[in-house]
Coordinates of C-alpha atoms in Angstrom, one line a residue:
M154 CA 9.3 132.2 67.4
A155 CA 6.2 130.3 68.7
N156 CA 7.7 128.9 71.9
P157 CA 6.6 128.9 75.5
V158 CA 10.3 129.1 76.6
L159 CA 12.6 131.3 74.6
P160 CA 15.8 132.1 76.5
S161 CA 18.2 134.7 75.1
S162 CA 21.2 132.6 76.1
G163 CA 22.0 129.1 77.0
V164 CA 23.6 126.0 75.5
L165 CA 20.6 125.2 73.3
S166 CA 18.0 127.3 71.4
P167 CA 14.6 125.7 71.3
L168 CA 12.7 125.1 68.1
G169 CA 9.1 126.2 68.4
L170 CA 5.7 125.3 66.9
D171 CA 6.6 127.1 63.7
S172 CA 9.6 124.8 63.3
V173 CA 8.3 121.5 64.6
R174 CA 5.2 119.7 63.4
V175 CA 4.4 116.5 65.3
L176 CA 3.0 113.8 63.0
P177 CA 0.5 111.1 63.8
G178 CA 1.7 108.7 66.5
F179 CA 1.8 108.6 70.3
W180 CA 2.1 112.3 70.8
G181 CA 0.7 113.5 67.5
D182 CA -2.6 111.8 68.1
R183 CA -2.8 113.2 71.6
I184 CA -2.1 116.8 70.4
V185 CA -4.9 116.5 67.8
L186 CA -7.3 115.1 70.4
N187 CA -6.4 117.9 72.8
N188 CA -6.9 120.7 70.3
E189 CA -10.1 119.2 68.9
V190 CA -11.7 117.8 72.1
T191 CA -10.0 118.6 75.4
I192 CA -9.9 122.4 74.9
A193 CA -13.6 122.5 74.1
H194 CA -14.4 120.3 77.0
C195 CA -12.5 122.7 79.4
Q196 CA -14.3 125.7 78.0
E197 CA -17.7 124.0 78.3
W198 CA -17.1 123.1 82.0
Q199 CA -15.9 126.5 82.9
E200 CA -19.0 128.0 81.4
R201 CA -21.2 125.4 83.2
E202 CA -19.5 126.1 86.5
G203 CA -19.8 129.9 86.1
W204 CA -16.1 130.6 86.2
I205 CA -16.2 132.4 82.8
G206 CA -19.4 134.2 84.0
N207 CA -17.4 135.8 86.8
F208 CA -15.7 138.0 84.2
R209 CA -19.2 139.1 82.9
G210 CA -20.0 140.2 86.4
E211 CA -22.5 137.5 87.1
R212 CA -23.3 137.1 90.8
P213 CA -22.8 135.4 93.1
R214 CA -19.2 134.8 92.1
R215 CA -18.5 131.1 91.6
G216 CA -15.4 129.0 92.0
R217 CA -12.4 129.1 94.2
E218 CA -10.4 132.3 94.8
F219 CA -8.0 131.3 92.0
S220 CA -10.5 130.1 89.4
D221 CA -9.5 133.1 87.1
S222 CA -6.3 131.3 86.5
E223 CA -8.1 128.4 84.9
I224 CA -9.6 130.7 82.2
Y225 CA -6.1 132.0 81.6
K226 CA -4.6 128.5 81.2
L227 CA -7.4 127.8 78.7
L228 CA -6.6 130.9 76.8
E229 CA -3.0 129.8 76.6
A230 CA -4.0 126.4 75.3
M231 CA -6.2 128.2 72.7
A232 CA -3.3 130.4 71.7
W233 CA -0.9 127.6 71.0
A234 CA -3.6 125.6 69.2
D235 CA -4.6 128.7 67.2
H236 CA -8.2 128.1 68.4
P237 CA -10.9 130.2 66.7
G238 CA -12.7 130.7 70.0
L239 CA -9.9 132.7 71.6
P240 CA -10.9 136.3 70.6
A241 CA -14.4 135.9 72.0
L242 CA -13.1 134.5 75.4
A243 CA -10.5 137.2 75.5
E244 CA -13.2 139.9 75.0
V245 CA -15.0 138.5 78.1
V246 CA -11.8 138.7 80.1
A247 CA -11.0 142.2 78.9
Q248 CA -14.3 143.7 80.1
A249 CA -13.4 142.8 83.7
Q250 CA -10.1 144.7 83.7
E251 CA -10.0 147.9 85.7
G252 CA -8.6 151.2 84.6
D253 CA -5.2 150.8 86.2
G254 CA -4.7 147.3 84.9
Y255 CA -5.9 145.4 87.9
L256 CA -7.8 142.2 87.0
N257 CA -9.3 139.8 89.4
T258 CA -12.9 138.7 89.8
R259 CA -12.5 137.6 93.4
W260 CA -10.5 140.4 95.1
S261 CA -11.7 143.5 93.3
G262 CA -12.5 146.0 96.0
S263 CA -10.2 144.3 98.6
R264 CA -7.0 144.1 96.7
Y265 CA -3.8 142.4 98.0
T266 CA -5.1 141.6 101.5
D267 CA -4.1 138.0 101.5
F268 CA -0.7 137.3 99.9
E269 CA -0.5 133.8 101.5
W270 CA -3.7 132.4 100.0
G271 CA -5.2 135.1 97.7
H272 CA -3.4 134.0 94.5
E273 CA -3.7 137.4 92.9
L274 CA -0.1 137.4 91.5
Y275 CA -0.5 133.7 90.7
C276 CA -3.5 134.5 88.5
Y277 CA -1.5 137.3 86.8
G278 CA 1.2 134.8 86.0
H279 CA -1.1 132.6 84.1
L280 CA -2.7 135.6 82.3
I281 CA 0.8 136.8 81.2
Q282 CA 1.7 133.3 79.9
A283 CA -1.5 133.3 77.8
G284 CA -0.6 136.7 76.5
V285 CA 2.9 135.6 75.6
A286 CA 1.5 132.6 73.7
R287 CA -0.9 134.8 71.8
L288 CA 1.9 137.4 71.0
R289 CA 4.2 134.7 69.6
M290 CA 1.5 132.8 67.7
H291 CA -0.5 135.7 66.4
G292 CA 0.8 139.1 67.3
E293 CA -0.6 142.0 69.2
D294 CA -4.4 142.1 69.8
Q295 CA -6.9 142.7 72.6
L296 CA -5.5 139.8 74.8
T297 CA -1.9 141.0 74.6
Q298 CA -3.0 144.5 75.5
V299 CA -4.8 143.3 78.6
V300 CA -1.7 141.4 79.6
T301 CA 0.6 144.3 79.1
R302 CA -1.6 146.6 81.2
A303 CA -1.8 143.9 84.0
A304 CA 1.9 143.4 84.0
D305 CA 2.6 147.1 84.1
H306 CA 0.2 147.4 87.1
V307 CA 2.2 144.6 88.9
C308 CA 5.5 146.4 88.3
R309 CA 4.1 149.8 89.6
R310 CA 2.5 148.2 92.6
F311 CA 5.3 145.7 93.7
M312 CA 8.6 147.0 92.3
D313 CA 9.6 148.8 95.5
T314 CA 7.9 146.6 98.2
D315 CA 9.0 143.4 99.9
E316 CA 5.8 141.5 99.1
T317 CA 5.3 138.3 97.0
C318 CA 2.7 135.7 96.4
G319 CA 2.1 132.4 98.2
H320 CA 1.9 130.6 94.9
P321 CA 4.7 131.2 92.5
V322 CA 4.3 131.4 88.7
I323 CA 4.5 135.1 88.0
E324 CA 8.2 134.9 88.1
M325 CA 8.6 132.8 84.9
A326 CA 5.7 134.6 83.3
L327 CA 7.3 138.0 83.7
V328 CA 10.7 136.7 82.4
E329 CA 8.9 135.4 79.3
L330 CA 7.1 138.7 78.8
Y331 CA 10.5 140.4 79.0
R332 CA 11.8 138.0 76.3
A333 CA 8.9 138.7 74.1
T334 CA 8.9 142.5 74.5
G335 CA 12.4 143.5 75.5
A336 CA 10.9 145.6 78.4
E337 CA 13.6 145.4 81.2
R338 CA 11.1 146.2 83.9
Y339 CA 9.5 142.7 83.6
L340 CA 12.8 141.0 84.1
E341 CA 13.7 143.2 87.1
M342 CA 10.3 142.6 88.7
A343 CA 10.8 138.8 88.3
R344 CA 14.3 139.0 89.8
R345 CA 13.0 140.9 92.8
F346 CA 10.2 138.4 93.4
V347 CA 12.8 135.6 93.4
E348 CA 15.2 137.3 95.7
R349 CA 12.5 138.3 98.3
R350 CA 11.3 134.7 98.9
G351 CA 12.7 133.1 102.0
L352 CA 13.7 136.4 103.7
P353 CA 10.8 135.7 104.7
A354 CA 8.3 137.6 102.7
L355 CA 5.1 135.8 103.8
A356 CA 3.4 135.1 107.1
D357 CA 3.8 131.7 108.8
I358 CA 1.0 129.2 108.4
P359 CA 0.1 125.8 109.9
F360 CA 2.0 124.0 107.2
G361 CA 5.0 126.1 107.8
R362 CA 6.7 128.6 105.5
G363 CA 8.4 125.7 103.7
Y364 CA 5.0 125.0 102.2
Y365 CA 5.5 128.0 99.8
Q366 CA 9.3 127.9 99.8
D367 CA 9.6 131.0 102.1
D368 CA 11.6 129.3 104.8
V369 CA 15.1 130.0 103.4
P370 CA 16.4 132.1 100.5
I371 CA 16.5 130.2 97.2
R372 CA 20.3 130.2 97.1
Q373 CA 20.6 128.5 100.5
A374 CA 18.0 125.7 99.9
Q375 CA 19.3 122.1 99.5
V376 CA 16.3 120.4 98.0
F377 CA 12.8 121.1 96.7
R378 CA 10.3 121.0 99.5
G379 CA 6.8 122.0 100.5
H380 CA 3.9 122.2 98.0
V381 CA 5.2 120.5 94.9
V382 CA 3.6 122.7 92.2
R383 CA 4.7 125.8 94.0
A384 CA 8.3 124.5 94.4
L385 CA 8.6 123.6 90.7
Y386 CA 7.0 126.7 89.3
L387 CA 9.3 128.8 91.5
A388 CA 12.4 126.8 90.4
S389 CA 11.4 127.3 86.7
G390 CA 11.2 131.1 87.3
V391 CA 14.5 131.0 89.1
V392 CA 16.2 129.3 86.1
D393 CA 14.7 131.9 83.8
V394 CA 16.0 134.8 85.9
A395 CA 19.4 133.1 86.2
V396 CA 19.7 132.6 82.5
E397 CA 18.6 136.2 81.6
T398 CA 20.8 137.8 84.2
G399 CA 23.8 135.6 83.8
D400 CA 23.7 134.5 87.4
Q401 CA 25.5 131.2 87.4
E402 CA 25.4 130.8 91.2
L403 CA 21.6 131.0 91.1
L404 CA 21.4 128.4 88.2
K405 CA 23.8 126.1 90.0
A406 CA 21.6 126.3 93.2
V407 CA 18.6 125.0 91.3
E408 CA 20.6 122.3 89.5
S409 CA 21.8 121.0 92.9
Q410 CA 18.3 121.1 94.4
W411 CA 17.0 119.2 91.3
E412 CA 19.6 116.5 91.6
R413 CA 18.8 115.7 95.2
T414 CA 15.1 115.9 94.6
V415 CA 15.3 113.4 91.7
A416 CA 17.6 111.1 93.6
R417 CA 15.5 111.0 96.8
R418 CA 12.0 112.4 96.3
T419 CA 10.8 111.3 92.9
H420 CA 8.6 108.3 92.1
L421 CA 9.3 105.8 89.3
T422 CA 6.8 107.5 87.0
G423 CA 8.6 110.8 87.4
G424 CA 5.8 112.0 89.6
M425 CA 6.6 114.2 92.6
G426 CA 4.6 114.5 95.9
S427 CA 4.2 112.1 98.7
R428 CA 1.7 113.8 101.0
H429 CA -2.0 114.4 100.5
A430 CA -2.5 116.8 103.4
D431 CA -0.5 119.7 101.9
E432 CA 0.2 118.3 98.3
S433 CA 3.9 118.3 99.3
Y434 CA 7.1 116.5 99.0
G435 CA 7.9 114.1 101.8
E436 CA 11.3 113.6 103.4
D437 CA 14.1 111.9 101.5
Y438 CA 13.0 108.4 100.4
E439 CA 9.4 108.9 101.6
L440 CA 7.8 107.5 98.5
P441 CA 4.8 105.4 99.4
P442 CA 3.0 103.8 96.4
D443 CA -0.6 103.9 97.7
R444 CA -0.4 107.4 99.3
A445 CA 1.6 109.0 96.6
Y446 CA 0.0 112.3 95.6
N447 CA 1.8 113.0 92.3
E448 CA -0.5 115.7 91.2
T449 CA -0.8 116.0 87.4
C450 CA 0.1 119.7 87.6
A451 CA 3.2 118.8 89.5
S452 CA 4.3 116.6 86.6
I453 CA 3.7 119.4 84.1
A454 CA 5.7 121.7 86.3
S455 CA 8.5 119.2 86.5
I456 CA 8.6 118.9 82.7
M457 CA 8.7 122.7 82.5
L458 CA 11.7 122.9 84.8
A459 CA 13.6 120.0 83.2
H460 CA 13.1 121.6 79.8
R461 CA 14.6 124.9 81.1
L462 CA 17.5 123.2 82.7
L463 CA 18.1 121.2 79.4
L464 CA 18.2 124.4 77.4
A465 CA 20.5 126.1 79.9
T466 CA 23.0 123.3 80.2
G467 CA 22.5 120.8 77.3
D468 CA 22.6 118.0 79.8
A469 CA 20.6 115.0 78.5
R470 CA 19.6 113.9 82.1
Y471 CA 17.0 116.6 82.1
A472 CA 15.5 115.3 78.9
D473 CA 15.5 111.8 80.4
L474 CA 13.4 112.9 83.3
A475 CA 11.1 115.0 81.1
E476 CA 10.5 111.9 78.9
R477 CA 9.8 109.7 81.9
T478 CA 7.3 112.2 83.2
M479 CA 5.7 112.9 79.9
Y480 CA 5.0 109.2 79.1
N481 CA 4.0 108.1 82.6
M482 CA 2.4 111.3 84.1
L483 CA 1.3 113.7 81.4
A484 CA -0.1 110.9 79.3
T485 CA -1.8 109.4 82.3
G486 CA -3.5 112.6 83.4
V487 CA -6.1 112.5 80.6
A488 CA -8.2 109.6 79.5
L489 CA -7.9 108.1 76.0
D490 CA -11.1 110.0 75.0
G491 CA -9.7 113.4 76.1
T492 CA -12.6 114.3 78.4
S493 CA -11.7 113.0 81.9
F494 CA -8.7 113.5 84.1
F495 CA -6.6 112.4 87.0
Y496 CA -5.8 115.0 89.6
V497 CA -3.6 112.7 91.7
N498 CA -1.6 109.7 90.4
P499 CA -0.9 107.0 93.1
L500 CA 1.1 104.0 92.2
Q501 CA -1.3 101.7 94.0
V502 CA -5.1 101.7 94.3
R503 CA -6.6 99.2 96.7
V504 CA -10.3 99.8 96.2
P505 CA -12.0 100.6 92.9
A506 CA -13.3 104.2 92.8
T507 CA -17.0 105.2 92.5
P508 CA -17.7 106.5 88.9
L509 CA -18.5 110.2 88.6
D510 CA -20.2 112.0 85.7
G511 CA -20.0 115.4 87.3
V512 CA -17.6 117.4 89.5
N513 CA -15.2 115.5 91.7
H514 CA -15.1 117.4 95.0
A515 CA -12.3 115.3 96.5
A516 CA -9.8 115.4 93.7
E517 CA -8.7 111.9 94.7
G518 CA -9.6 108.4 93.9
G519 CA -8.6 106.0 91.2
L520 CA -11.0 107.1 88.4
R521 CA -10.6 110.0 86.0
S522 CA -13.3 112.7 86.5
P523 CA -14.6 115.1 83.9
W524 CA -14.1 118.1 86.2
F525 CA -12.9 119.1 89.7
D526 CA -13.7 121.9 92.2
V527 CA -10.0 122.8 91.6
S528 CA -9.6 122.1 87.9
C529 CA -6.0 123.2 87.4
C530 CA -5.0 119.8 85.9
P531 CA -7.4 119.7 82.9
N532 CA -6.4 123.2 81.8
N533 CA -2.7 122.5 82.5
I534 CA -2.9 119.4 80.4
A535 CA -4.6 121.3 77.6
R536 CA -2.0 124.1 77.4
T537 CA 0.9 121.6 77.7
L538 CA -0.2 119.3 74.9
A539 CA -1.0 122.3 72.7
S540 CA 2.6 123.5 73.1
L541 CA 4.3 120.1 73.1
P542 CA 6.0 120.4 69.7
A543 CA 8.2 123.1 71.2
Y544 CA 9.7 120.6 73.6
V545 CA 10.8 118.1 70.9
A546 CA 14.0 119.6 69.4
A547 CA 16.6 122.4 69.7
A548 CA 19.2 124.1 67.6
Q549 CA 22.9 124.0 68.5
D550 CA 25.8 125.5 66.5
G551 CA 23.8 125.3 63.3
G552 CA 22.7 121.7 63.9
V553 CA 19.7 120.0 65.4
L554 CA 19.3 118.1 68.6
I555 CA 16.2 115.8 68.9
H556 CA 15.3 115.5 72.6
H557 CA 12.1 113.5 72.3
L558 CA 11.7 110.6 69.9
T559 CA 8.4 111.2 68.1
S560 CA 7.3 111.3 64.5
A561 CA 7.7 114.9 63.3
E562 CA 8.9 117.3 60.7
I563 CA 11.6 119.6 62.0
R564 CA 13.0 122.6 60.2
S565 CA 15.8 124.7 61.5
E566 CA 17.9 127.4 59.8
R567 CA 20.1 124.9 58.0
L568 CA 18.3 121.5 58.2
A569 CA 14.9 120.0 57.2
L570 CA 14.2 116.6 58.7
R571 CA 11.5 114.0 58.9
V572 CA 11.4 111.7 61.9
E573 CA 9.5 108.4 61.7
T574 CA 9.1 106.1 64.6
G575 CA 6.7 103.8 66.4
Y576 CA 8.2 104.8 69.7
P577 CA 7.4 104.1 72.5
W578 CA 6.1 100.7 71.4
Q579 CA 9.0 100.2 68.9
G580 CA 12.6 101.1 69.2
S581 CA 13.4 102.0 65.6
V582 CA 13.8 105.7 64.9
S583 CA 14.5 107.0 61.4
V584 CA 15.6 110.6 60.6
R585 CA 15.5 111.4 56.9
V586 CA 17.1 114.6 55.5
L587 CA 14.5 116.4 53.3
E588 CA 16.8 119.0 51.7
D589 CA 20.5 119.5 51.2
G590 CA 22.0 121.1 54.2
E591 CA 24.8 121.4 56.8
G592 CA 25.1 120.9 60.5
R593 CA 25.3 118.1 63.0
I594 CA 22.2 116.0 63.8
G595 CA 21.9 114.6 67.4
L596 CA 19.5 112.1 68.8
R597 CA 19.0 111.5 72.5
V598 CA 19.7 108.0 73.6
P599 CA 17.6 107.4 76.8
A600 CA 19.4 106.5 80.0
W601 CA 17.8 103.1 80.0
A602 CA 19.1 102.2 76.5
G603 CA 22.6 100.9 77.2
D604 CA 23.1 99.0 74.0
A605 CA 21.6 101.1 71.3
T606 CA 23.0 101.3 67.7
L607 CA 23.2 104.2 65.3
A608 CA 23.6 103.9 61.5
H609 CA 24.2 106.6 58.9
V610 CA 22.7 105.7 55.5
P611 CA 23.8 108.2 52.8
V612 CA 22.2 108.4 49.4
S613 CA 24.3 107.6 46.4
S614 CA 25.3 110.0 43.6
Q615 CA 27.7 110.0 40.7
D616 CA 30.1 112.0 42.8
A617 CA 29.6 110.0 46.0
P618 CA 28.6 106.4 45.3
L619 CA 26.7 104.5 48.0
P620 CA 29.1 102.6 50.2
E621 CA 28.7 98.8 50.5
G622 CA 26.8 99.2 53.8
P623 CA 26.0 101.8 56.4
V624 CA 28.4 102.4 59.2
I625 CA 26.8 101.1 62.4
R626 CA 28.2 102.0 65.8
Q627 CA 27.2 101.4 69.4
V628 CA 25.9 104.4 71.2
G629 CA 25.3 104.9 74.9
P630 CA 23.0 107.2 76.9
G631 CA 23.2 110.9 76.0
Y632 CA 23.2 112.5 72.6
A633 CA 24.5 110.5 69.7
H634 CA 25.7 112.8 66.9
V635 CA 26.3 112.4 63.1
E636 CA 28.1 115.2 61.2
G637 CA 27.0 116.7 57.9
P638 CA 27.0 118.0 55.2
W639 CA 23.8 116.4 54.1
R640 CA 22.1 115.5 50.9
A641 CA 18.3 115.1 50.5
G642 CA 17.5 111.4 51.2
D643 CA 20.3 110.8 53.7
E644 CA 19.1 108.9 56.7
I645 CA 20.0 108.2 60.3
R646 CA 18.7 105.1 62.0
L647 CA 18.6 104.6 65.7
E648 CA 17.8 101.3 67.2
L649 CA 16.9 101.1 70.9
P650 CA 16.5 97.9 72.9
M651 CA 12.8 97.6 73.9
R652 CA 13.1 94.5 76.1
P653 CA 11.0 94.6 79.3
R654 CA 13.1 95.0 82.4
W655 CA 12.6 94.5 86.1
T656 CA 13.3 97.6 88.3
V657 CA 14.1 97.4 92.0
P658 CA 13.8 100.3 94.5
D659 CA 16.6 101.8 96.6
R660 CA 16.4 99.9 99.9
R661 CA 16.1 103.2 101.8
I662 CA 12.5 103.5 100.4
D663 CA 10.9 101.6 103.3
A664 CA 7.4 101.4 101.6
L665 CA 8.8 99.6 98.6
R666 CA 11.2 97.1 100.1
G667 CA 10.7 93.6 98.8
S668 CA 8.9 94.8 95.6
A669 CA 9.8 95.3 92.0
A670 CA 8.3 97.0 89.0
V671 CA 8.4 96.4 85.2
E672 CA 9.5 98.9 82.6
R673 CA 9.8 98.7 78.9
G674 CA 11.4 101.5 77.0
P675 CA 10.2 104.8 78.6
L676 CA 7.0 103.2 79.9
V677 CA 6.3 102.1 83.4
Y678 CA 3.8 99.1 83.6
C679 CA 1.3 98.2 86.3
A680 CA -1.1 95.4 87.2
E681 CA -4.8 96.4 86.8
S682 CA -7.8 94.5 87.9
V683 CA -11.4 95.5 86.8
A684 CA -14.8 93.8 87.3
D685 CA -14.4 90.0 87.4
E686 CA -10.6 89.9 86.8
P687 CA -8.5 88.3 89.6
P688 CA -7.9 90.7 92.5
L689 CA -4.5 92.1 93.2
A690 CA -4.5 91.6 96.9
G691 CA -2.2 88.8 98.0
V692 CA -0.4 88.7 94.6
T693 CA 3.3 88.1 94.5
A694 CA 5.2 88.2 91.2
R695 CA 7.9 85.9 89.9
V696 CA 10.9 87.9 88.6
D697 CA 11.1 86.1 85.3
P698 CA 11.4 87.7 81.9
P699 CA 8.0 89.2 81.1
V700 CA 6.1 88.0 78.0
E701 CA 5.0 90.6 75.4
H702 CA 1.6 90.8 73.8
E703 CA 0.8 93.4 71.1
T704 CA -2.8 94.4 70.4
D705 CA -3.6 97.3 68.0
G706 CA 0.0 98.5 68.3
V707 CA -0.1 98.6 72.2
V708 CA 2.4 96.4 74.0
E709 CA 1.1 94.7 77.1
L710 CA 3.1 92.3 79.3
E711 CA 2.5 89.2 81.3
V712 CA 4.4 87.8 84.3
G713 CA 4.0 84.7 86.5
A714 CA 2.6 85.3 89.9
R715 CA 1.1 83.5 92.9
V716 CA -2.1 84.4 94.8
A717 CA -2.0 83.7 98.5
A718 CA -4.7 81.4 99.7
G719 CA -7.6 83.1 101.4
G720 CA -8.2 82.8 105.1
N721 CA -9.8 84.4 108.1
G722 CA -7.0 84.2 110.6
S723 CA -7.4 86.0 113.9
W724 CA -4.1 87.8 113.7
P725 CA -2.1 89.0 110.6
Y726 CA 1.3 88.6 112.2
G727 CA 3.5 85.7 113.2
A728 CA 7.0 84.4 114.0
G729 CA 8.0 83.7 110.5
P730 CA 7.2 84.4 106.8
G731 CA 3.6 84.3 105.8
S732 CA 2.2 81.4 104.0
Q733 CA 2.8 81.3 100.2
E734 CA 0.3 78.6 99.7
G735 CA -2.1 79.5 96.9
G736 CA -2.6 79.3 93.2
D737 CA -0.3 80.2 90.3
V738 CA -1.6 82.8 87.9
R739 CA -0.5 84.8 84.9
L740 CA -0.5 88.5 85.8
R741 CA -1.4 91.0 83.0
L742 CA 0.5 94.3 83.0
V743 CA -0.6 97.4 81.1
P744 CA 1.2 100.7 80.5
Y745 CA 0.6 102.9 83.5
H746 CA -0.7 105.7 81.3
R747 CA -3.5 103.4 80.0
W748 CA -4.8 102.2 83.4
G749 CA -8.2 103.4 84.5
N750 CA -9.7 103.5 81.0
R751 CA -11.8 100.4 81.4
G752 CA -13.7 101.5 84.4
P753 CA -13.2 101.3 88.2
A754 CA -10.1 99.2 89.0
T755 CA -7.5 98.3 91.5
M756 CA -4.0 98.8 90.4
R757 CA -0.4 98.6 91.5
V758 CA 3.0 99.4 89.9
W759 CA 5.2 97.9 92.6
L760 CA 4.7 94.2 92.9
P761 CA 5.7 92.1 95.9
T762 CA 8.1 89.5 94.6
I763 CA 8.5 85.8 95.4

């Protein structure tokens, strides 16, 4: 099955790219843009920067010590997209592999001398993931042979040591290779990498061993900490190992860590990461809007983890977080034209960024860039969007569960369905049965949709005449189910309330006290100011019902606000509340994922309230 995650056990069985075809709409349009534009953009820039040339032996070597991994992410994206350029790029990679399977353009000749920062096993992890994608989409070829030799080299070299890599990812890659090939050594190697971490297995560093989750064994950890991408990639691999080995204690440990992290260390957008210095989580409730890091890669890693936990447990809360992160982080990470990207995703930008038409060396700022010195995010976006259909639905007991509400055709062993919806702009979701079949159909009702309705509209026949009207029932958050059997033409209609709503933060989040944000459906909204539009400094919002405006299918919002009067006081503090004198304005709010597409701008999600 063409799927990036294919566990051999668990509550749910994912349906892959061979079973789910996403149709035009919010995600379908982005998948097409990704496969036709973004993948080519990434390959062009990696050629331009010399990273692909490293595999040809061009000197001097260019790029960071982990730049090989970006070519591997690109190969994975190409594999899921069935891109015709894959064989030629795989040939370039293959020629750099050494006789014993070792493959790294930075460390050849000085192998495994820096486990903390060298990223050799990290690079293998992304190579293996690309090979698994190619194996499941196409079958064995040169790329899969390269991957097998590299994975076998890793097993020979590391099976009986106590070493591991400062940047996790090989753990989940090896488990997936085991799932794809049945070779037990890959699962055992992944299990040993998981169990070594935290003993400790790595040297201490200025950031501390917690930076790469080597401070305590995984089973003893209470919360995700340290470098966010590392933490989430590791947790994903741990779930994979737990599922394949039947280790419920290990699985429960990750579930508990996820719960506390979501409750105390996650931003409204689903983003994770509060500190720029080490790209890490902060302490509990340390969630500043303007200094939020929220790396795009971290959001992708969060989606990967939530998807794995969903498959293992069937718990809808994991799909809820995945949806929040997909619409407000993954979609935000790439511009509407598919050729520029955010590396970090703050919830407030005070000063408009300076436009760039080349490499962004800082990886910060409030403007998408075509490329970065560390370009993990563009390639990560490319491979995630290329494989996104595999996240949409799953099979369970012969039926189908639809996790993500997007227009699609879904075919399981017993059911053929067509989903039509204008989500996330509209709340109507129609699921039509295409062929006679059996099995239960389930649709996820998001956590924010407390008063949704579900209707079953059967087709009429001589044997079963159409009833006077469909049976409509209230459904709450979670999965709403309708039982079969089914006849072609039967339909399920889900109606979700799409009213804008004000959201207030937990009072323990010091940086957000006195503020509120606006959400509508799965979307977080923000105020954005470009060019000659009114500035956002000094704006306080009125917590009144937002007014909706729809243009070209996109819903924007408007709220009342007041702009504080300007002044040049000698001291910004006083004995009482600051002056609220100023002018009343109407404040335009746009979906957070669309901000920054009109040029340099200031922006804020959390609005001080009157």
